[in-house]
PDB file of C-alpha atoms in Angstrom:
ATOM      1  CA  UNK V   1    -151.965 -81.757  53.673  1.00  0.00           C
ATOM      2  CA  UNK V   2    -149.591 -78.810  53.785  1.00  0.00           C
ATOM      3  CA  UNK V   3    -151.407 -76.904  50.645  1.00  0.00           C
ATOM      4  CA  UNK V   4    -154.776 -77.030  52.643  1.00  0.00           C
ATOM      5  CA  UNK V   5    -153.271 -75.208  55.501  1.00  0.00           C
ATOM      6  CA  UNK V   6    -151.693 -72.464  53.445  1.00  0.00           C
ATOM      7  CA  UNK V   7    -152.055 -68.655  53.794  1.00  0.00           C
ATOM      8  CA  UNK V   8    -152.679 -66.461  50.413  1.00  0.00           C
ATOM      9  CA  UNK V   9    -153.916 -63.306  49.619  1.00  0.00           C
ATOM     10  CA  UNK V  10    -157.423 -64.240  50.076  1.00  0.00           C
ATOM     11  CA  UNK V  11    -157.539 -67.140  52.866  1.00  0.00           C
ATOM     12  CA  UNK V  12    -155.475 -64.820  54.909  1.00  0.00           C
ATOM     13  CA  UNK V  13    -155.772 -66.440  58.307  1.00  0.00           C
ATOM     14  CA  UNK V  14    -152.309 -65.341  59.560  1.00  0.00           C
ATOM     15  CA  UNK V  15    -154.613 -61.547  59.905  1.00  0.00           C
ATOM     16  CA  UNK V  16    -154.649 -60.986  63.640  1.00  0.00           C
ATOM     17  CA  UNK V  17    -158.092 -60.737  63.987  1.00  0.00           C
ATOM     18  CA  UNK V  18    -158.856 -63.897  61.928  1.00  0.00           C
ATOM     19  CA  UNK V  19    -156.194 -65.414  64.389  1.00  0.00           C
ATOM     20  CA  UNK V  20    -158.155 -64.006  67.874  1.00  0.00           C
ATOM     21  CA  UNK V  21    -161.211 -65.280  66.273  1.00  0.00           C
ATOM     22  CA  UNK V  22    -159.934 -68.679  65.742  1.00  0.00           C
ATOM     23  CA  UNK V  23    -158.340 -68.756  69.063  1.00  0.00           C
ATOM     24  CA  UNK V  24    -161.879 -67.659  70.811  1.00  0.00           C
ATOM     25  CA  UNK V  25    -163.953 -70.250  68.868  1.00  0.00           C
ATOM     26  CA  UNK V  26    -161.465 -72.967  69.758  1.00  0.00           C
ATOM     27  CA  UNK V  27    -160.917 -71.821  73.368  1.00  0.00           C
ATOM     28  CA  UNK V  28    -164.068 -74.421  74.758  1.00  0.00           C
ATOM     29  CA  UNK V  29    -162.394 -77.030  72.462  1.00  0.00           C
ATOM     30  CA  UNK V  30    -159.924 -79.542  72.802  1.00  0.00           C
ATOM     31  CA  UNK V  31    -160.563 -82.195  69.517  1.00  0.00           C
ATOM     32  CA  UNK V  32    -160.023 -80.999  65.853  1.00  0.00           C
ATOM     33  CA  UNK V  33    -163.893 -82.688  65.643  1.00  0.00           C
ATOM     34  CA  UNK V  34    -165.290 -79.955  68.167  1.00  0.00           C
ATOM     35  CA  UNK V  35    -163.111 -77.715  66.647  1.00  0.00           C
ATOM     36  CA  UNK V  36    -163.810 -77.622  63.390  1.00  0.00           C
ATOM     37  CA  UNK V  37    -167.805 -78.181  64.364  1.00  0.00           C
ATOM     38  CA  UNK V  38    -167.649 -74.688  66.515  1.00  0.00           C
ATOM     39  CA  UNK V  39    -165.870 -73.072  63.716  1.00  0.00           C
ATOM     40  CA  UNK V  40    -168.722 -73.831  60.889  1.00  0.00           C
ATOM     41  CA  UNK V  41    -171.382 -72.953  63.211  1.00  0.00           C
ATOM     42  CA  UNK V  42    -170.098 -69.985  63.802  1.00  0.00           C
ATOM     43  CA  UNK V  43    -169.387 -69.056  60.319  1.00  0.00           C
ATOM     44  CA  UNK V  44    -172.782 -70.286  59.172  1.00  0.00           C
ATOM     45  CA  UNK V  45    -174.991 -68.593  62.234  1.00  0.00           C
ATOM     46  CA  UNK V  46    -172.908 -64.819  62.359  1.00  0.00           C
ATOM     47  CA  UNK V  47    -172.245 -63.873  58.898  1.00  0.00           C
ATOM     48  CA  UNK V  48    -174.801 -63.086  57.080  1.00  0.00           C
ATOM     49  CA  UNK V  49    -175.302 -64.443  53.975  1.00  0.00           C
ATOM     50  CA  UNK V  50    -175.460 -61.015  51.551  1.00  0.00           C
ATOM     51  CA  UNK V  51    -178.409 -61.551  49.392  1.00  0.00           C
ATOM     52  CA  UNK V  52    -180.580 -63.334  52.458  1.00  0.00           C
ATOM     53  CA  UNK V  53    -179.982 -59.940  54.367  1.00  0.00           C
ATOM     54  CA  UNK V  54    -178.831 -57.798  51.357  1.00  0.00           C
ATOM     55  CA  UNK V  55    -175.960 -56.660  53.102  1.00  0.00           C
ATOM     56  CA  UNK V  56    -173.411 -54.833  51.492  1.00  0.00           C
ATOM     57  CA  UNK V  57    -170.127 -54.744  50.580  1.00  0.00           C
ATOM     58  CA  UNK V  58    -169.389 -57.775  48.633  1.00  0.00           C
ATOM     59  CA  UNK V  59    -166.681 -59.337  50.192  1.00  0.00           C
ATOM     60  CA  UNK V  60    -164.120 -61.833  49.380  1.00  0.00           C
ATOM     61  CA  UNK V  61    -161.002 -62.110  51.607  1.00  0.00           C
ATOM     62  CA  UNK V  62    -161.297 -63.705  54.908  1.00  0.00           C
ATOM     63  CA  UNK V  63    -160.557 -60.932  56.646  1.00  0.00           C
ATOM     64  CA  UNK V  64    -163.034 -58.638  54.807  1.00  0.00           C
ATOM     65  CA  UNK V  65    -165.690 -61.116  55.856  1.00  0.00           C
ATOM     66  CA  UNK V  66    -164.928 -61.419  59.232  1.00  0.00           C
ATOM     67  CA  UNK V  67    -165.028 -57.391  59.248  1.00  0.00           C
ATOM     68  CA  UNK V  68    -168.080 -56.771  57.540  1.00  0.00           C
ATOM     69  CA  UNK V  69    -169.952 -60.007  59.396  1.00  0.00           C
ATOM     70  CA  UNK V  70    -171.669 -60.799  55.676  1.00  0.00           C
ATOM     71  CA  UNK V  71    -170.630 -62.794  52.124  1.00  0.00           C
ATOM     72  CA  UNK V  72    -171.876 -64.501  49.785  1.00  0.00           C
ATOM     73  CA  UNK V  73    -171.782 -68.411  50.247  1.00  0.00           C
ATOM     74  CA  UNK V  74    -168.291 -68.261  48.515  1.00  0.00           C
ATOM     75  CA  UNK V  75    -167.131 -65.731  50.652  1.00  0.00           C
ATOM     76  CA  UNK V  76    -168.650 -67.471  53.735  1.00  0.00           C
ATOM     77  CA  UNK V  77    -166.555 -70.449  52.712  1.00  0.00           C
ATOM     78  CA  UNK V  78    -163.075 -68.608  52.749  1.00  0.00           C
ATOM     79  CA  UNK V  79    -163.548 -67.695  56.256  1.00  0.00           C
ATOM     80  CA  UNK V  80    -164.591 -70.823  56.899  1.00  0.00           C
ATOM     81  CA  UNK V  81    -161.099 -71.852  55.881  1.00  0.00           C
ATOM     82  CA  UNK V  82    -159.263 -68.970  57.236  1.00  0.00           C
ATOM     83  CA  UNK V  83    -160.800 -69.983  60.709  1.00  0.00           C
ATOM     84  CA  UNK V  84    -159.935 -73.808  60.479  1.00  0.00           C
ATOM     85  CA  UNK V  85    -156.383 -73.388  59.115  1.00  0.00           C
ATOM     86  CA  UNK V  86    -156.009 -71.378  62.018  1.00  0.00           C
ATOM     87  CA  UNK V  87    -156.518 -74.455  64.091  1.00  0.00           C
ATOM     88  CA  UNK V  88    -154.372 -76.149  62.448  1.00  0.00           C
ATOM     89  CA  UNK V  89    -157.503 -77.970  60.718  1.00  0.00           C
ATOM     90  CA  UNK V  90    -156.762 -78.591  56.827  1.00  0.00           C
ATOM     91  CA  UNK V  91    -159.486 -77.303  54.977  1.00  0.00           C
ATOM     92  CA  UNK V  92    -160.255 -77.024  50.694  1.00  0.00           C
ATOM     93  CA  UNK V  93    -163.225 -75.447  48.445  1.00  0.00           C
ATOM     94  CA  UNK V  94    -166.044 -77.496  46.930  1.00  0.00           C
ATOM     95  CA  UNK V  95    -167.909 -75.981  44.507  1.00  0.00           C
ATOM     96  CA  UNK V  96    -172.242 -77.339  42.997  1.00  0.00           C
ATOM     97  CA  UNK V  97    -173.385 -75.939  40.040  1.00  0.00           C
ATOM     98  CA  UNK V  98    -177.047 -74.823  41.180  1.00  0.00           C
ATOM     99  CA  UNK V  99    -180.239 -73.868  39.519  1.00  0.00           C
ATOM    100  CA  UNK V 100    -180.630 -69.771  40.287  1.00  0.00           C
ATOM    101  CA  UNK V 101    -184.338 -70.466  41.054  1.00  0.00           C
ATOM    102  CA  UNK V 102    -184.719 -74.196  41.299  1.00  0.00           C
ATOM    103  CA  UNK V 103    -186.282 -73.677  37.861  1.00  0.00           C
ATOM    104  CA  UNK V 104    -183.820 -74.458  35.418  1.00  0.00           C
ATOM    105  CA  UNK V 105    -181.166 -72.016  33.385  1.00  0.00           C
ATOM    106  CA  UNK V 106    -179.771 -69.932  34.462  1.00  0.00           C
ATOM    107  CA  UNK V 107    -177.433 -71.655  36.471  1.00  0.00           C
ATOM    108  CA  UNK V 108    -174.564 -70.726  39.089  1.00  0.00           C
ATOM    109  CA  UNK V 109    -171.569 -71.898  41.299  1.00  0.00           C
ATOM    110  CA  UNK V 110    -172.315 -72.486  45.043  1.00  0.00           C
ATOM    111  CA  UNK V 111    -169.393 -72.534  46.941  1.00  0.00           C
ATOM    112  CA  UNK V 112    -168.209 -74.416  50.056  1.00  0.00           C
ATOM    113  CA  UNK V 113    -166.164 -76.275  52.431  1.00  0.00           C
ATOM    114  CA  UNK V 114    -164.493 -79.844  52.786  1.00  0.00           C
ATOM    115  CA  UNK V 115    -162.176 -80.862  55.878  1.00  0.00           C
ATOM    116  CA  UNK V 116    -160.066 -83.080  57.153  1.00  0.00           C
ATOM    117  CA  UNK V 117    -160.678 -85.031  60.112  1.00  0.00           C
ATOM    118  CA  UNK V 118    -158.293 -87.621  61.839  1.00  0.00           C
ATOM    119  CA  UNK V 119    -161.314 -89.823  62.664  1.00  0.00           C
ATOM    120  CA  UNK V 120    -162.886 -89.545  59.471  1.00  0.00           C
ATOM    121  CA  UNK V 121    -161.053 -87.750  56.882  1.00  0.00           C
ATOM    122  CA  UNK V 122    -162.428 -85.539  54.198  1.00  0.00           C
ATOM    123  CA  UNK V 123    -166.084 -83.981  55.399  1.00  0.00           C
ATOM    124  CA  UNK V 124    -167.837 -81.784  53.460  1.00  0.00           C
ATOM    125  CA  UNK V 125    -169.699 -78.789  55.224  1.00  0.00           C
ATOM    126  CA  UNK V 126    -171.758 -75.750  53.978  1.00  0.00           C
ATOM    127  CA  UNK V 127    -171.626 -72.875  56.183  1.00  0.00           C
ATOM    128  CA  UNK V 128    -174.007 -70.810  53.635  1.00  0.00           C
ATOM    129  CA  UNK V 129    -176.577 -70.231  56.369  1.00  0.00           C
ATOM    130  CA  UNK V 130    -179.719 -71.376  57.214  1.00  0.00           C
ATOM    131  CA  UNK V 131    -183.090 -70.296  56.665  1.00  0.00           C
ATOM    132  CA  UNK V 132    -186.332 -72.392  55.412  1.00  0.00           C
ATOM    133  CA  UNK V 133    -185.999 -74.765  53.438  1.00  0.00           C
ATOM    134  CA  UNK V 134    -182.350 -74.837  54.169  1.00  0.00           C
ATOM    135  CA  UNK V 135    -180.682 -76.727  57.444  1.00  0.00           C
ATOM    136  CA  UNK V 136    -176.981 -77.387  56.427  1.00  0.00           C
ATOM    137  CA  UNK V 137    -175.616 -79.238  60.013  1.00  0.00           C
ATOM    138  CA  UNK V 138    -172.582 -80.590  60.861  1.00  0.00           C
ATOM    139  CA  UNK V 139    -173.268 -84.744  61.606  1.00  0.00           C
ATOM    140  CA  UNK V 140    -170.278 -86.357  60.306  1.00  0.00           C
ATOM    141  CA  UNK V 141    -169.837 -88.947  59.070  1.00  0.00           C
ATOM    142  CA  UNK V 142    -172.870 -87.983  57.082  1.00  0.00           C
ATOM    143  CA  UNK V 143    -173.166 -84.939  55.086  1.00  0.00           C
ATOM    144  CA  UNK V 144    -176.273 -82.534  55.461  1.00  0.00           C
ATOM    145  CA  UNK V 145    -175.437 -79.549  52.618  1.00  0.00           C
ATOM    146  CA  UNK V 146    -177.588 -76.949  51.875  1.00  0.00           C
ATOM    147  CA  UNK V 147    -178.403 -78.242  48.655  1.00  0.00           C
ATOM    148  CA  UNK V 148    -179.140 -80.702  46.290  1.00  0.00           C
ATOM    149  CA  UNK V 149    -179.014 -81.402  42.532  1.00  0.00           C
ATOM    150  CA  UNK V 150    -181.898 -81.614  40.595  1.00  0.00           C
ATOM    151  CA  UNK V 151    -181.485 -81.101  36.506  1.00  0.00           C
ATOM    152  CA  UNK V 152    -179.169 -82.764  34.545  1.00  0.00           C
ATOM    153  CA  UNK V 153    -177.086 -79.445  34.076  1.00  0.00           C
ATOM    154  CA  UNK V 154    -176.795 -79.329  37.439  1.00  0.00           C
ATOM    155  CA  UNK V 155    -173.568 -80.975  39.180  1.00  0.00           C
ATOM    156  CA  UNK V 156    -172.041 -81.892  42.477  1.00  0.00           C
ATOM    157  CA  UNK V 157    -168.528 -81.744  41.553  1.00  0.00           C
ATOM    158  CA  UNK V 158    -166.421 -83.893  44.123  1.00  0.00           C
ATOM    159  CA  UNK V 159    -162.808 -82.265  43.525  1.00  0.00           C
ATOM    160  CA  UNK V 160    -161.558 -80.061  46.816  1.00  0.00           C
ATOM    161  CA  UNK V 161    -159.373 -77.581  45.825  1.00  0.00           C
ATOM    162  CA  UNK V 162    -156.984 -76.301  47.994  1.00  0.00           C
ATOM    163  CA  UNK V 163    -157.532 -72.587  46.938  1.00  0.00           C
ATOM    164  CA  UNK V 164    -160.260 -71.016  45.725  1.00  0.00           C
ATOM    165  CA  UNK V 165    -161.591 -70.777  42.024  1.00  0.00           C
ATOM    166  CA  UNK V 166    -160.255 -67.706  40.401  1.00  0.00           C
ATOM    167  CA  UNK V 167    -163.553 -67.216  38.608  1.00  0.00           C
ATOM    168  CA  UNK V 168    -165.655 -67.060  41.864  1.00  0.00           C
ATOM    169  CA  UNK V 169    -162.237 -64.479  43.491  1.00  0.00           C
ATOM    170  CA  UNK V 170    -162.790 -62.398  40.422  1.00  0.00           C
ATOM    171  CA  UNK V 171    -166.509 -62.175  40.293  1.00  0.00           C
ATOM    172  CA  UNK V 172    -166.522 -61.285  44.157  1.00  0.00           C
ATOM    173  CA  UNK V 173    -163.942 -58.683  43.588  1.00  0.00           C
ATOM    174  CA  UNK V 174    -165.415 -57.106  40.517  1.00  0.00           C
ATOM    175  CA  UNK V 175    -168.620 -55.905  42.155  1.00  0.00           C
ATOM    176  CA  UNK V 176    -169.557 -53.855  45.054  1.00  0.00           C
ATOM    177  CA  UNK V 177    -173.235 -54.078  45.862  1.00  0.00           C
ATOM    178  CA  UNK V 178    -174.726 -57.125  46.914  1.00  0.00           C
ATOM    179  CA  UNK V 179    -177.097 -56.690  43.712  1.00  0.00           C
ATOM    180  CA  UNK V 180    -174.902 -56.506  41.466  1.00  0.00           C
ATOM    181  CA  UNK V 181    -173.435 -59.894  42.545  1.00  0.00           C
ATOM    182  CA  UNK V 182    -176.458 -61.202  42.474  1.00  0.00           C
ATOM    183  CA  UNK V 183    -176.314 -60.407  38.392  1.00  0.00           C
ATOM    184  CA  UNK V 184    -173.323 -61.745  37.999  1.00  0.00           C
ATOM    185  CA  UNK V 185    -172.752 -64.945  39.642  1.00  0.00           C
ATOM    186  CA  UNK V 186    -169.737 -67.094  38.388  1.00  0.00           C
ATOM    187  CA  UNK V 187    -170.653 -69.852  36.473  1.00  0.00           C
ATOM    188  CA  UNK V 188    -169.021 -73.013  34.552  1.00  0.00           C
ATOM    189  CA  UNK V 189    -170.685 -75.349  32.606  1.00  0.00           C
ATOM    190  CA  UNK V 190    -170.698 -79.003  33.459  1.00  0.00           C
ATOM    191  CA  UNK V 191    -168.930 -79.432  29.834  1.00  0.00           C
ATOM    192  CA  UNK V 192    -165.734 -77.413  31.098  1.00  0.00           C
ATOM    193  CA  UNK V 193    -165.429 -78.101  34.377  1.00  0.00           C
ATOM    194  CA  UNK V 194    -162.723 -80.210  33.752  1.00  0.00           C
ATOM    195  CA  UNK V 195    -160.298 -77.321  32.670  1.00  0.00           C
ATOM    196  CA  UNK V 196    -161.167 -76.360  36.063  1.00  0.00           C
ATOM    197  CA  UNK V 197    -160.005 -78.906  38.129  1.00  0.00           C
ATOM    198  CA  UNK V 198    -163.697 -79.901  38.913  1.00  0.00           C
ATOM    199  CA  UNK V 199    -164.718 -83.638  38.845  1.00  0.00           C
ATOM    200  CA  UNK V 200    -167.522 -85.445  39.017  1.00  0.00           C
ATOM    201  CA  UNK V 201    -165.660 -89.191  40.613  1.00  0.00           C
ATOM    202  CA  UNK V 202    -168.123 -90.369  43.282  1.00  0.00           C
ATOM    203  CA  UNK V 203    -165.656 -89.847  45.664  1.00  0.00           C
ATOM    204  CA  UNK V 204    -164.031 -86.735  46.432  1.00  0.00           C
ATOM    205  CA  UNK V 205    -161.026 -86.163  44.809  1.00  0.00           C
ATOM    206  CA  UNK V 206    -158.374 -83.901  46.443  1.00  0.00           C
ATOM    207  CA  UNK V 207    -156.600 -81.604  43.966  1.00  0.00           C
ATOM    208  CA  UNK V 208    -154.122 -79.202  43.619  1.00  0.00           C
TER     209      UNK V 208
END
């Protein structure tokens, strides 16, 4: 478990205000369960998701998005980890490849969380944020995601990584404006995914 509780450039949770954060979220807390259940709530109800409240700037390391309150869903998710290595809670990246407009192409990467729970091991949460249509909770043992798949070039890929993709870190640091992003959302085919580390198994797969 020691690679999902690391600290890096981007999941920077050793910052001191990422650290006072996680300590004030966990204060009510005594169970890595409520924990980790406090921590994605908070995540998914205070930062705003950028394009929902076009919010700018684009932000990527956890630290950046704990200071600016906003990110986009990838960015939402490396707080999300910041916040529950913090507490000592080991936590990975999942990554869907989503319709842009529930229409078809063009399609992009949706980014989010998976954890690891003593009573139930891995769990995967979205702390994207809710709005209608969307009402991503935190139930475990079942999962309730903000999404589903629905075309055949869609995917649910079940690997959690324990860092980031460095497409998604290198889209989010390449643009500024929250509308820019929006243009130029990281993508991989469901072809190549595999050079990725991203798997399809029908159970998750954790990789390094």
């Amino acid at each position: 478990m020691e690679k999902y509780l690391k600290v890096s450039e981007v999941i920077d949770w050793l910052h001191p205000e990422i650290m006072e954060r996680a300590k004030l979220i966990a204060l009510e807390f005594e169970t890595p369960m409520t924990i980790a259940q406090a921590c994605f709530e908070w995540v998914r109800d205070e930062i705003c998701h950028s394009f929902d409240y076009q919010m700018n700037p684009v932000t990527c390391r956890a630290s950046d998005v704990l200071k600016y309150k906003t990110g986009y869903c990838y960015a939402k998710s490396h707080l999300l980890a910041a916040l529950l290595r913090a507490n000592q809670i080991p936590t990975g990246f999942c990554y869907q490849r989503l319709s842009i407009d529930d229409k078809g192409a063009p399609y992009s990467l949706h980014g989010f969380n998976a954890l690891h729970l003593p009573e139930i091991g891995w769990y995967r949460v979205d702390a994207r944020g809710n709005k209608e249509g969307i009402n991503a909770q935190f139930s475990p043992p079942q999962e309730r995601l903000a999404f589903k798949t629905q075309f055949s070039e869609e995917a649910d890929f079940q690997s959690i990584l324990a860092e980031p993709l460095q497409i998604v870190v290198e889209a989010l640091q390449a643009q500024a404006k929250w509308d820019e992003m929006l243009h130029n959302l990281p993508d991989i085919s469901v072809e190549s995914a595999k050079n990725y580390g991203l798997m399809m198994d029908n159970e998750y797969v954790p990789v390094s």
